Amino acid sequence: MTALVTGGSRGIGHAIVEELARFGAVVHTCSRNQTELNERLQEWESKGLTVTGSVCDLISRADREKLMETVSSAFHGKLNILVNNAGIAIELEPTQYTAGDFSTVMGTNFEWGYHLCQLAHPLLKASGNGSIVFISSVAGVIALPCLSVYAASKGAMNQVTKNLACEWAKDSIRTNAAAPSFTRTSMTNLATVKL
Ligand SMILES: NC(=O)c1ccc[n+]([C@@H]2O[C@H](COP(=O)([O-])OP(=O)(O)OC[C@H]3O[C@@H](n4cnc5c(N)ncnc54)[C@H](OP(=O)(O)O)[C@@H]3O)[C@@H](O)[C@H]2O)c1
C-alpha cells in the first residue's frame, strides 16, 4: 500500500504516518518546516519505517501540484491512501474574525483538501483500491465556543466526504472522515479551547 499523509511532522498526522508505516505501507508526508520534517524522517528511518517527505505549504496551489507530482513519481502513478490531516485552528469570537483569518482557516482546513482530492483522483483510481480519509473534528458536528470558522471548515469537509463517497465509489475509491475530540498536540497546546 502507498499513502500520502499531510501534516505528518507533529500530532495526529505523525501518529497516522507511524501507524500506516508499521502496517507495512510506504508513506509520503509533508509539512512547512524543513528542519522538523528532516528530524522526523531520520527518526522513522532509525525505526526501520519507510517514510519519505517533502516541504509543502498547502495554502499554495502551486505547492499542492508539486506535492502530487512528487507522490505520483515516487509511487509510479498509483496511490492507495490519501489522509487529509493538516489543519489549523484560530479561536475567536465571531465578531473578531478578520477576512484574513477566514481565508487562512478555510484555505488550510478545507480548500486544499478538496483540491488534493482532485489532484489525487487519477492516482487513487489507478490503484484500483483507493481510500480518502479526512481528519475532521467534533467541532464540525456540534457548536463549540469561539470556533465558528474552524467549525464551518470541518462541516464543509464532512459534507464533501459524503459527496465524494457517492461520486467516486464507481472508481473503487472509498471516502471517509474521522472526527476526533480533544487530542493533546501542538495545536491544543496553543489553543485554550476545551473540546
Ligand atoms: N488536536 C485536537 O484536539 C484535534 C481535534 C479534532 C480535530 N483535529 C484535527 O486534526 C488535524 C491535525 O491536528 P493536530 O492537533 O495534530 O495539529 P498539529 O499538532 O498542529 O499538527 C499539524 C500538522 O500540520 C502541518 N501543517 C499545518 N499547516 C500546514 C500547511 N499550511 N501546509 C502544510 N502542512 C501544514 C504542521 O506542520 P507545519 O506547521 O510545520 O507546517 C503539522 O505537521 C487537524 O486537521 C485538526 O483540525 C485536532
Coordinates of C-alpha atoms and ligand atoms in Angstrom, one line a residue:
M1 CA 0.0 0.0 0.0
T2 CA 1.1 3.6 -0.7
A3 CA -0.1 6.5 1.4
L4 CA 0.1 10.3 1.4
V5 CA -0.5 11.8 4.9
T6 CA -0.4 15.6 5.1
G7 CA 1.0 17.3 8.2
G8 CA 2.9 14.2 9.5
S9 CA 5.6 16.1 11.3
R10 CA 3.6 16.5 14.5
G11 CA 0.4 15.5 16.4
I12 CA -2.3 13.3 14.9
G13 CA -0.7 13.2 11.4
H14 CA 2.6 12.0 13.0
A15 CA 0.7 9.1 14.7
I16 CA -1.1 8.2 11.4
V17 CA 2.2 8.1 9.5
E18 CA 3.8 5.7 12.1
E19 CA 0.7 3.5 12.2
L20 CA 0.5 3.1 8.5
A21 CA 4.2 2.5 8.1
R22 CA 4.1 -0.1 10.9
F23 CA 1.3 -1.9 8.9
G24 CA 3.8 -2.0 6.0
A25 CA 2.6 0.9 3.9
V26 CA 5.1 3.1 2.0
V27 CA 4.3 6.6 3.3
H28 CA 5.0 10.1 2.0
T29 CA 4.2 13.1 4.2
C30 CA 4.6 16.9 4.1
S31 CA 4.8 20.0 6.3
R32 CA 6.2 23.5 6.0
N33 CA 9.1 23.2 8.4
Q34 CA 12.1 21.5 6.6
T35 CA 14.2 21.1 9.8
E36 CA 11.4 19.4 11.8
L37 CA 10.4 17.2 8.8
N38 CA 14.0 16.1 8.4
E39 CA 14.2 15.2 12.1
R40 CA 11.1 13.1 11.8
L41 CA 12.3 11.3 8.7
Q42 CA 15.6 10.4 10.4
E43 CA 13.6 9.1 13.4
W44 CA 11.4 6.9 11.2
E45 CA 14.4 5.6 9.3
S46 CA 16.1 4.6 12.6
K47 CA 12.9 2.7 13.5
G48 CA 13.1 0.8 10.1
L49 CA 9.9 2.6 8.7
T50 CA 9.7 3.5 5.0
V51 CA 8.7 7.2 5.1
T52 CA 9.6 10.0 2.7
G53 CA 8.7 13.6 3.0
S54 CA 8.8 17.0 1.2
V55 CA 8.2 20.6 2.2
C56 CA 4.9 21.9 1.1
D57 CA 2.7 24.9 2.2
L58 CA -0.8 23.5 1.5
I59 CA -2.2 27.0 1.3
S60 CA -0.3 27.3 -2.0
R61 CA -2.0 25.8 -5.1
A62 CA 1.4 25.5 -6.8
D63 CA 2.9 23.7 -3.8
R64 CA -0.1 21.2 -3.8
E65 CA 0.5 20.5 -7.5
K66 CA 4.2 20.0 -6.9
L67 CA 3.4 17.6 -3.9
M68 CA 1.2 15.4 -6.1
E69 CA 3.8 15.3 -8.9
T70 CA 6.4 14.1 -6.3
V71 CA 3.9 11.5 -5.0
S72 CA 3.0 10.3 -8.5
S73 CA 6.6 10.0 -9.4
A74 CA 7.6 8.2 -6.2
F75 CA 4.6 5.8 -6.3
H76 CA 4.6 5.2 -10.1
G77 CA 1.3 6.9 -10.7
K78 CA -0.7 4.9 -8.1
L79 CA -1.9 5.9 -4.6
N80 CA -3.9 3.7 -2.3
I81 CA -4.5 6.1 0.7
L82 CA -4.8 9.9 1.0
V83 CA -5.1 11.2 4.5
N84 CA -6.1 14.9 4.5
N85 CA -4.9 15.7 8.0
A86 CA -3.1 19.0 8.2
G87 CA -5.1 21.8 9.7
I88 CA -5.1 24.9 11.9
A89 CA -7.5 26.4 14.5
I90 CA -7.9 30.1 15.1
E91 CA -10.0 30.7 18.2
L92 CA -12.0 33.9 18.1
E93 CA -15.4 35.4 18.8
P94 CA -17.5 35.6 15.6
T95 CA -17.2 39.4 15.6
Q96 CA -13.4 39.2 15.8
Y97 CA -12.6 37.0 12.8
T98 CA -10.9 39.1 10.0
A99 CA -11.1 38.4 6.3
G100 CA -7.5 37.1 6.5
D101 CA -8.4 34.7 9.4
F102 CA -11.3 33.4 7.4
S103 CA -9.2 32.7 4.3
T104 CA -6.4 31.1 6.3
V105 CA -8.7 28.7 8.2
M106 CA -10.9 27.8 5.2
G107 CA -7.8 27.6 2.9
T108 CA -5.8 25.4 5.3
N109 CA -8.6 23.2 6.6
F110 CA -10.9 22.8 3.6
E111 CA -9.9 24.2 0.2
W112 CA -6.6 22.5 0.0
G113 CA -8.1 19.1 1.0
Y114 CA -10.7 19.3 -1.8
H115 CA -8.0 20.3 -4.3
L116 CA -5.7 17.5 -3.2
C117 CA -8.6 15.0 -3.7
Q118 CA -9.0 16.4 -7.3
L119 CA -5.2 16.0 -7.9
A120 CA -5.1 12.6 -6.4
H121 CA -8.1 11.2 -8.2
P122 CA -6.3 9.7 -11.2
L123 CA -3.7 8.1 -8.8
L124 CA -6.3 6.7 -6.5
K125 CA -8.3 5.3 -9.4
A126 CA -5.2 3.8 -11.0
S127 CA -4.5 1.9 -7.7
G128 CA -7.9 0.0 -8.1
N129 CA -8.4 0.3 -4.3
G130 CA -8.3 3.9 -3.2
S131 CA -9.2 5.4 0.1
I132 CA -9.5 9.0 1.2
V133 CA -9.6 9.9 4.9
F134 CA -10.4 13.5 6.0
I135 CA -9.4 14.4 9.6
S136 CA -12.4 16.4 10.6
S137 CA -13.4 17.4 14.2
V138 CA -16.3 17.1 16.6
A139 CA -16.4 20.9 16.1
G140 CA -17.8 20.3 12.6
V141 CA -20.8 18.5 14.1
I142 CA -21.7 20.4 17.3
A143 CA -21.3 24.1 18.2
L144 CA -18.3 24.8 20.3
P145 CA -17.4 28.4 21.5
C146 CA -15.1 30.6 19.6
L147 CA -14.5 28.1 16.7
S148 CA -17.2 29.2 14.2
V149 CA -14.9 29.4 11.1
Y150 CA -13.0 26.3 12.1
A151 CA -16.3 24.6 12.6
A152 CA -17.5 25.7 9.2
S153 CA -14.4 24.4 7.5
K154 CA -14.9 21.0 9.2
G155 CA -18.6 21.0 8.4
A156 CA -17.8 21.6 4.7
M157 CA -15.3 18.7 4.9
N158 CA -18.0 16.4 6.4
Q159 CA -20.4 17.2 3.5
V160 CA -17.8 16.8 0.8
T161 CA -16.9 13.4 2.4
K162 CA -20.4 12.2 1.6
N163 CA -20.4 13.7 -1.9
L164 CA -17.1 12.1 -2.9
A165 CA -18.1 8.8 -1.2
C166 CA -21.1 8.6 -3.6
E167 CA -19.5 10.1 -6.7
W168 CA -16.2 8.2 -6.6
A169 CA -17.4 4.7 -5.4
K170 CA -17.6 3.8 -9.1
D171 CA -13.9 4.3 -9.3
S172 CA -13.3 2.0 -6.3
I173 CA -12.4 4.9 -4.1
R174 CA -13.8 5.0 -0.6
T175 CA -14.1 8.3 1.2
N176 CA -14.5 8.7 5.0
A177 CA -14.0 11.3 7.7
A178 CA -12.7 10.8 11.2
A179 CA -13.9 13.4 13.7
P180 CA -11.6 13.5 16.8
S181 CA -12.4 15.3 20.0
F182 CA -9.7 17.0 22.2
T183 CA -6.3 15.4 21.5
R184 CA -3.2 16.7 23.1
T185 CA -1.0 18.1 20.3
S186 CA 0.9 21.3 19.4
M187 CA -2.5 22.6 18.2
T188 CA -4.2 22.2 21.5
N189 CA -1.1 23.3 23.5
L190 CA -1.5 26.7 21.7
A191 CA -5.3 26.9 22.0
T192 CA -7.2 27.4 25.2
V193 CA -10.4 25.8 23.9
K194 CA -11.7 22.8 25.8
L195 CA -13.2 20.4 23.2
Ligands
LIG1 N1 -5.7 18.3 18.4 C1 -7.1 18.2 18.5 O1 -7.6 18.3 19.6 C2 -7.9 18.0 17.3 C3 -9.3 17.7 17.5 C4 -10.1 17.5 16.4 C5 -9.5 17.6 15.1 N2 -8.2 17.9 14.9 C6 -7.7 17.9 13.6 O2 -6.6 17.0 13.4 C7 -5.7 17.5 12.4 C8 -4.3 17.5 13.0 O3 -4.3 18.4 14.1 P1 -3.1 18.3 15.2 O4 -3.7 18.6 16.5 O5 -2.3 17.1 15.1 O6 -2.3 19.6 14.8 P2 -0.7 19.9 15.0 O7 -0.1 19.2 16.1 O8 -0.6 21.4 15.0 O9 0.0 19.4 13.6 C9 -0.4 20.0 12.4 C10 0.4 19.4 11.3 O10 0.0 20.0 10.0 C11 1.1 20.7 9.4 N3 0.6 21.9 8.8 C12 -0.2 22.9 9.3 N4 -0.4 23.9 8.3 C13 0.1 23.4 7.2 C14 0.2 23.9 5.9 N5 -0.3 25.1 5.5 N6 0.9 23.2 4.9 C15 1.5 22.0 5.3 N7 1.4 21.5 6.5 C16 0.8 22.2 7.4 C17 2.0 21.0 10.6 O11 3.4 21.2 10.2 P3 4.0 22.8 9.9 O12 3.3 23.7 10.9 O13 5.5 22.6 10.0 O14 3.5 23.1 8.5 C18 1.9 19.7 11.4 O15 2.7 18.7 10.9 C19 -6.2 18.9 12.0 O16 -6.9 18.9 10.8 C20 -7.1 19.3 13.2 O17 -8.1 20.2 12.8 C21 -7.4 18.1 16.0

